[in-house]
Amino acid sequence: MIEFRWGTATDTGRVRQANQDQLLTAAPVFVVADGMGGHNGGEVASAIAVDEMAKAVDVASVDDLIDAVQRANREIVDRSKLDPELRGMGTTLVALVGMIVDGEPRLGVANVGDSRLYRDAADELAQITEDHTLVEALVRDGRLTAEEAVNHPQRNIVTRALGIDDKVLVDTWQLTPVEGDRYLLCSDGLFNELTPTEILEVLHRVDDPDAAAHELVEAACDAGGRDNVTVVIVDVVAVETGTDPLADDRVISVHKAVPDRVLQIDPPDRTGPSDPHPDEIVVDRAPAKPPFVTWRLGVFVAAVMVVLAVLLSVLVAYARSSYFVGIDGEDVVIFRGRPDGVLWFDPTVEEPVVLTVAELDPADLEEVKDGVEFDDLDDARGYADAITQRAVTDR
Ligand code: MN
């Protein structure tokens, strides 16, 4: 058994209208989910995620934990298919779960998206999870430095989220629980506002987890509060038995799912060949065709296309909205469009005026040569009637 104490705080922040973050403290299951998309879809997605994870109280392996996350994903996907208003909703999820694996107390960690799990490692804030974001991928590829990533304008594009595909890629960790260890689960609204040093200072100074959580959320709001902020602090109070060799980073094993294959991460630096807990064989849980384009990116592209479509229709409306009386060969006609056209929209003949160029009054000819513009067809007809009248009178 592992005994925990915990504290939580969440806030809408200073900019957003609604708090789409959700948290769960159903010991031994602790979750933060950051919902996104839809009208209030984000709230619905993160709420479904925590409701489903609340059922995961007796997970006995990281595989169980992954199954729980997959079930939550399935629920969100099904729900968004039922309700068009919710289409496109998704949520991140980071979970810390106490479990007994083969009689050993363990901590299971699951992560999808860009919420994070940290451990207070005394001299540093050790980030355990890895963000599934476009920016993080660029940093991994060496196309962006860590410093450039901090304020990158696209840093909120996630490459994985629950609710998007039938299967979701889940990263997991198995950790050794150690008495006195303090864990922090949080949404990006926290670490985008506060530096690791600032976060660590509060974790060290404020012993009560609830008071510390509230102080962190308040500090993030004071620092700008540009996003919803959610904090769950989990202290490991007591651990029954436990014979795991203690690695500095507590990590027993890591499974990172990547599209089409699963990367096995270097085992933590500990022990030699007699290591009783070698990294487990990694099972590929990636869907055959994993999502590559992120849904946030998709939303962005869709938005750009909508803007372009609107611009185009305005342009077409402008190009086609007026009429003018002009000359088509030997005849006077009413054109639709603009005399010089607009971009590639050339004027078209709307209707003939029973009048040839030769018959025109000379003063009218001067005008008609350049095209005489009108906002609507009736006015153009009125003008055509007038010049026809003058031509007939001239005869
Ligand atoms: Mn967020």
XYZ file of C-alpha atoms and ligand atoms in Angstrom:
396
model
C 0.000 0.000 0.000
C 0.990 3.558 -0.646
C -0.390 6.333 1.482
C -0.838 9.732 -0.094
C -1.862 13.198 0.932
C -2.754 15.731 -1.696
C -3.985 19.198 -2.462
C -5.484 20.861 -5.508
C -6.302 24.206 -7.009
C -7.685 25.331 -10.346
C -8.550 28.680 -11.863
C -9.923 30.005 -15.128
C -7.060 32.501 -15.254
C -7.285 36.139 -16.270
C -8.038 35.800 -19.980
C -10.187 32.769 -20.759
C -13.963 32.770 -20.373
C -14.255 29.239 -19.059
C -12.153 26.718 -17.197
C -11.781 23.692 -19.444
C -9.270 22.022 -17.126
C -10.424 19.184 -14.911
C -8.727 17.433 -12.067
C -9.320 14.184 -10.245
C -8.178 13.088 -6.810
C -9.650 9.629 -6.289
C -6.706 8.111 -4.404
C -4.763 6.291 -5.625
C -5.685 7.962 -8.948
C -4.682 11.568 -9.611
C -5.377 13.260 -12.920
C -5.137 16.608 -14.664
C -6.895 17.021 -18.007
C -6.786 20.160 -20.142
C -9.739 20.233 -22.525
C -9.688 21.977 -25.871
C -11.938 22.749 -28.786
C -15.602 23.012 -29.599
C -18.096 25.469 -28.112
C -17.818 24.001 -24.656
C -16.384 20.778 -26.026
C -13.142 21.209 -24.121
C -14.987 21.126 -20.823
C -16.922 18.046 -21.875
C -13.826 16.190 -23.094
C -11.809 16.791 -19.939
C -14.827 15.923 -17.764
C -15.299 12.592 -19.550
C -11.583 11.893 -19.185
C -11.578 12.308 -15.405
C -14.877 10.421 -15.005
C -13.407 7.454 -16.840
C -10.109 7.623 -14.988
C -11.989 7.597 -11.672
C -12.881 3.992 -12.497
C -9.188 3.085 -12.702
C -8.715 2.701 -8.941
C -7.478 -0.869 -9.073
C -4.987 -0.778 -11.917
C -2.286 -3.352 -11.381
C 0.054 -2.546 -14.248
C 0.891 0.143 -16.747
C -1.043 -1.916 -19.294
C -4.159 -1.519 -17.130
C -3.421 2.166 -16.970
C -3.115 2.395 -20.743
C -6.415 0.504 -21.088
C -8.078 3.037 -18.817
C -6.765 5.899 -20.932
C -7.922 4.141 -24.111
C -11.411 3.730 -22.622
C -11.515 7.428 -21.754
C -10.397 8.235 -25.300
C -13.114 5.975 -26.752
C -15.794 7.659 -24.630
C -14.783 11.112 -25.849
C -14.615 9.998 -29.489
C -18.071 8.379 -29.222
C -19.542 11.440 -27.555
C -18.203 13.830 -30.175
C -19.677 11.633 -32.921
C -23.098 11.896 -31.261
C -23.100 15.655 -30.870
C -21.999 17.830 -33.812
C -21.514 20.763 -31.426
C -18.779 18.788 -29.712
C -16.986 17.615 -32.819
C -13.271 18.255 -32.646
C -13.128 18.360 -28.869
C -10.151 16.805 -27.186
C -8.201 16.802 -23.990
C -4.749 16.226 -22.640
C -4.340 13.829 -19.762
C -1.640 13.253 -17.211
C -2.262 10.628 -14.565
C -0.352 9.475 -11.500
C -1.664 6.221 -10.062
C -0.595 4.195 -7.049
C -0.616 0.488 -7.819
C 0.664 -2.849 -6.622
C 2.546 -4.712 -9.342
C 3.509 -8.288 -8.460
C 3.282 -7.394 -4.810
C 5.457 -4.289 -5.183
C 4.146 -0.791 -4.576
C 4.593 1.270 -7.705
C 3.528 4.535 -9.225
C 2.119 4.405 -12.728
C 2.229 7.505 -14.891
C 0.373 8.036 -18.159
C 0.640 11.058 -20.403
C -1.021 12.324 -23.559
C -0.548 15.929 -24.616
C 1.104 18.819 -22.826
C 0.018 18.651 -19.235
C 2.939 17.623 -17.054
C 4.069 15.558 -14.122
C 7.032 16.821 -12.114
C 8.813 15.483 -9.089
C 10.290 17.797 -6.524
C 13.846 16.479 -6.628
C 15.132 18.841 -3.919
C 17.639 20.736 -6.045
C 15.559 20.748 -9.188
C 12.066 20.393 -10.539
C 12.396 17.119 -12.418
C 10.012 16.918 -15.346
C 8.945 13.305 -15.763
C 6.567 13.514 -18.690
C 7.478 14.714 -22.148
C 5.143 17.120 -23.944
C 3.448 15.972 -27.113
C 3.658 19.301 -28.856
C 4.837 20.540 -32.198
C 7.444 22.709 -30.496
C 8.751 19.796 -28.431
C 9.052 17.710 -31.608
C 11.030 20.515 -33.265
C 13.333 20.719 -30.239
C 13.872 16.949 -30.349
C 14.734 17.227 -34.030
C 17.223 19.972 -33.233
C 15.303 22.492 -35.316
C 14.552 24.681 -32.309
C 16.528 25.369 -29.140
C 14.957 24.909 -25.724
C 15.208 28.675 -25.225
C 13.394 29.387 -28.484
C 10.681 26.928 -27.493
C 9.755 28.749 -24.275
C 7.997 31.646 -25.974
C 7.320 30.049 -29.341
C 4.000 31.274 -30.760
C 2.956 27.733 -31.678
C 3.894 26.181 -28.363
C 0.269 25.287 -27.647
C -0.109 22.989 -30.634
C -0.371 19.485 -29.251
C 0.436 16.469 -31.364
C -1.600 14.070 -29.257
C -4.909 14.388 -27.460
C -7.716 12.172 -26.241
C -10.861 12.294 -28.358
C -9.326 12.579 -31.798
C -8.783 9.025 -33.042
C -10.098 5.604 -32.137
C -6.774 4.837 -30.502
C -4.525 7.240 -28.743
C -0.765 7.015 -28.244
C 0.009 6.893 -24.543
C 3.395 7.328 -22.877
C 3.807 5.546 -19.560
C 6.295 5.370 -16.727
C 6.648 3.058 -13.791
C 8.213 4.672 -10.745
C 9.330 3.609 -7.317
C 7.273 5.347 -4.640
C 9.488 6.874 -1.976
C 8.290 8.273 1.333
C 8.560 12.017 1.356
C 8.485 12.430 -2.422
C 6.309 15.237 -3.711
C 4.729 15.121 -7.155
C 3.122 17.910 -9.110
C 0.574 17.406 -11.873
C -0.350 20.545 -13.767
C -1.823 21.989 -16.932
C 0.279 24.181 -19.228
C -1.307 27.264 -17.675
C 1.116 26.775 -14.784
C 4.462 26.174 -16.423
C 3.898 28.705 -19.197
C 3.603 31.411 -16.523
C 6.130 30.317 -13.911
C 9.751 29.219 -14.179
C 10.815 25.874 -12.678
C 12.683 27.818 -9.997
C 9.553 29.728 -9.019
C 7.520 26.522 -8.870
C 10.176 24.721 -6.829
C 10.367 27.575 -4.343
C 6.680 27.193 -3.480
C 6.879 23.377 -3.317
C 9.747 23.674 -0.819
C 8.375 26.489 1.311
C 4.735 25.422 1.647
C 4.359 22.045 3.310
C 0.580 21.702 3.126
C -0.194 20.413 -0.384
C -3.484 22.272 -0.668
C -1.949 25.578 0.416
C 0.966 25.014 -1.988
C -1.410 24.238 -4.868
C -3.385 27.408 -4.199
C -0.253 29.516 -3.969
C 1.026 28.144 -7.290
C -2.250 28.804 -9.097
C -2.409 32.308 -7.661
C 1.170 33.002 -8.750
C 0.410 31.809 -12.302
C -2.626 34.109 -12.429
C -0.559 37.029 -11.127
C 2.068 36.297 -13.777
C -0.511 36.748 -16.538
C -3.009 33.927 -16.163
C -3.319 33.626 -19.923
C -4.699 30.094 -19.694
C -6.637 27.934 -17.278
C -4.344 26.855 -14.451
C -4.669 23.551 -12.632
C -2.405 22.039 -10.000
C -2.562 18.735 -8.145
C 0.146 18.120 -5.573
C 0.579 14.546 -4.376
C 2.831 13.677 -1.444
C 3.911 10.105 -0.848
C 3.361 9.819 2.908
C 4.067 6.143 3.511
C 5.040 3.098 1.498
C 4.520 -0.425 2.741
C 7.441 -2.707 1.925
C 9.017 -1.976 -1.423
C 12.252 -3.641 -2.403
C 12.867 -1.844 -5.676
C 16.423 -0.654 -6.073
C 16.203 3.083 -5.737
C 17.216 5.025 -8.787
C 17.835 8.742 -8.376
C 15.049 9.463 -10.819
C 12.720 6.771 -9.349
C 12.202 5.428 -12.855
C 11.789 1.675 -13.226
C 10.613 1.666 -16.802
C 9.451 3.969 -19.540
C 7.285 3.253 -22.558
C 7.050 5.956 -25.132
C 4.637 5.382 -27.951
C 5.564 7.050 -31.199
C 3.755 6.703 -34.491
C 4.339 3.287 -36.070
C 6.832 2.160 -33.489
C 7.602 2.504 -29.853
C 10.888 3.976 -28.776
C 12.573 2.308 -25.902
C 14.228 4.894 -23.773
C 17.632 4.268 -22.275
C 17.150 2.604 -18.932
C 17.878 4.775 -15.943
C 21.444 4.834 -14.813
C 21.496 2.180 -12.117
C 22.922 -1.218 -11.277
C 24.569 -3.702 -13.582
C 23.523 -6.858 -15.379
C 21.820 -8.235 -12.277
C 19.191 -5.487 -12.390
C 16.077 -7.319 -11.153
C 13.783 -4.924 -12.988
C 14.967 -4.648 -16.560
C 12.944 -2.443 -18.823
C 9.954 -4.349 -19.979
C 9.433 -5.486 -23.510
C 7.721 -2.704 -25.300
C 4.458 -3.405 -27.031
C 3.565 -1.352 -30.043
C 0.204 0.163 -29.407
C 0.407 2.654 -32.199
C -2.506 2.666 -34.621
C -1.609 1.513 -38.115
C -2.073 5.001 -39.408
C -1.417 7.415 -36.608
C -2.603 10.979 -36.717
C 0.148 13.222 -37.904
C -1.593 16.490 -38.427
C -2.658 17.663 -35.020
C -6.202 18.696 -34.455
C -5.117 22.162 -33.335
C -3.139 22.487 -36.532
C -6.189 21.225 -38.408
C -8.360 23.839 -36.756
C -5.828 26.497 -37.699
C -5.735 25.398 -41.348
C -9.533 25.257 -41.437
C -9.704 28.766 -39.992
C -7.306 30.069 -42.626
C -9.388 28.428 -45.346
C -12.586 29.955 -43.980
C -10.959 33.395 -44.016
C -9.801 32.865 -47.604
C -13.260 31.680 -48.650
C -14.857 34.732 -47.070
C -12.374 37.055 -48.783
C -13.004 35.338 -52.099
C -16.776 35.586 -51.785
C -16.521 39.265 -50.845
C -14.333 39.783 -53.899
C -16.733 37.897 -56.144
C -19.654 39.841 -54.698
C -17.810 43.097 -55.356
C -16.749 42.068 -58.845
C -20.227 40.933 -59.775
C -22.383 43.389 -57.857
C -22.584 46.231 -60.349
C -23.780 46.801 -63.872
C -22.653 49.147 -66.577
C -23.836 50.217 -69.982
C -21.034 49.771 -72.499
C -20.082 48.638 -75.972
C -19.871 45.058 -77.200
C -18.588 45.152 -80.807
C -21.147 47.219 -82.736
C -23.827 47.064 -80.089
C -24.667 48.834 -76.885
C -25.287 46.321 -74.098
C -25.736 46.144 -70.334
C -22.797 44.365 -68.717
C -22.635 42.766 -65.321
C -19.356 43.427 -63.493
C -16.875 46.286 -63.536
C -15.709 47.968 -66.750
C -12.069 46.926 -66.198
C -12.932 43.711 -64.462
C -11.693 42.779 -60.995
C -8.690 40.460 -61.044
C -9.778 37.523 -63.156
C -13.497 38.409 -63.096
C -14.244 39.915 -66.506
C -17.610 41.579 -67.037
C -20.264 39.528 -68.827
C -23.122 40.683 -71.054
C -26.260 40.813 -68.921
C -28.695 41.881 -71.619
C -28.699 43.708 -74.979
C -29.925 47.254 -75.538
C -31.541 47.469 -78.935
C -29.170 50.146 -80.065
C -25.984 50.159 -82.146
C -22.919 52.300 -81.538
C -23.604 54.174 -84.800
C -27.026 55.262 -83.583
C -25.743 56.808 -80.335
C -25.942 60.498 -79.602
C -22.244 61.701 -79.764
C -22.279 62.924 -76.159
C -23.693 59.580 -75.008
C -21.098 57.721 -77.087
C -18.324 59.477 -75.164
C -19.772 58.191 -71.872
C -20.730 54.729 -73.026
C -17.256 54.076 -74.478
C -15.860 54.008 -70.905
C -18.873 52.225 -69.452
C -21.481 53.943 -67.283
C -21.763 52.149 -63.942
C -24.869 51.433 -61.824
C -25.458 49.589 -58.583
C -28.474 47.726 -59.856
C -29.850 46.472 -63.098
C -32.977 48.656 -63.113
C -30.905 51.841 -63.001
C -28.792 50.535 -65.909
C -31.965 49.817 -67.853
C -33.249 53.309 -67.076
C -30.064 54.807 -68.511
C -30.234 52.497 -71.554
C -33.813 53.670 -72.161
C -32.716 57.312 -71.928
C -29.884 56.993 -74.436
C -32.117 54.958 -76.749
C -34.707 57.728 -76.486
C -32.104 60.375 -77.424
C -30.813 58.252 -80.342
C -34.334 57.855 -81.698
C -34.961 61.581 -81.272
C -31.712 62.393 -83.126
C -32.724 60.361 -86.143
Mn -4.080 24.809 -21.228
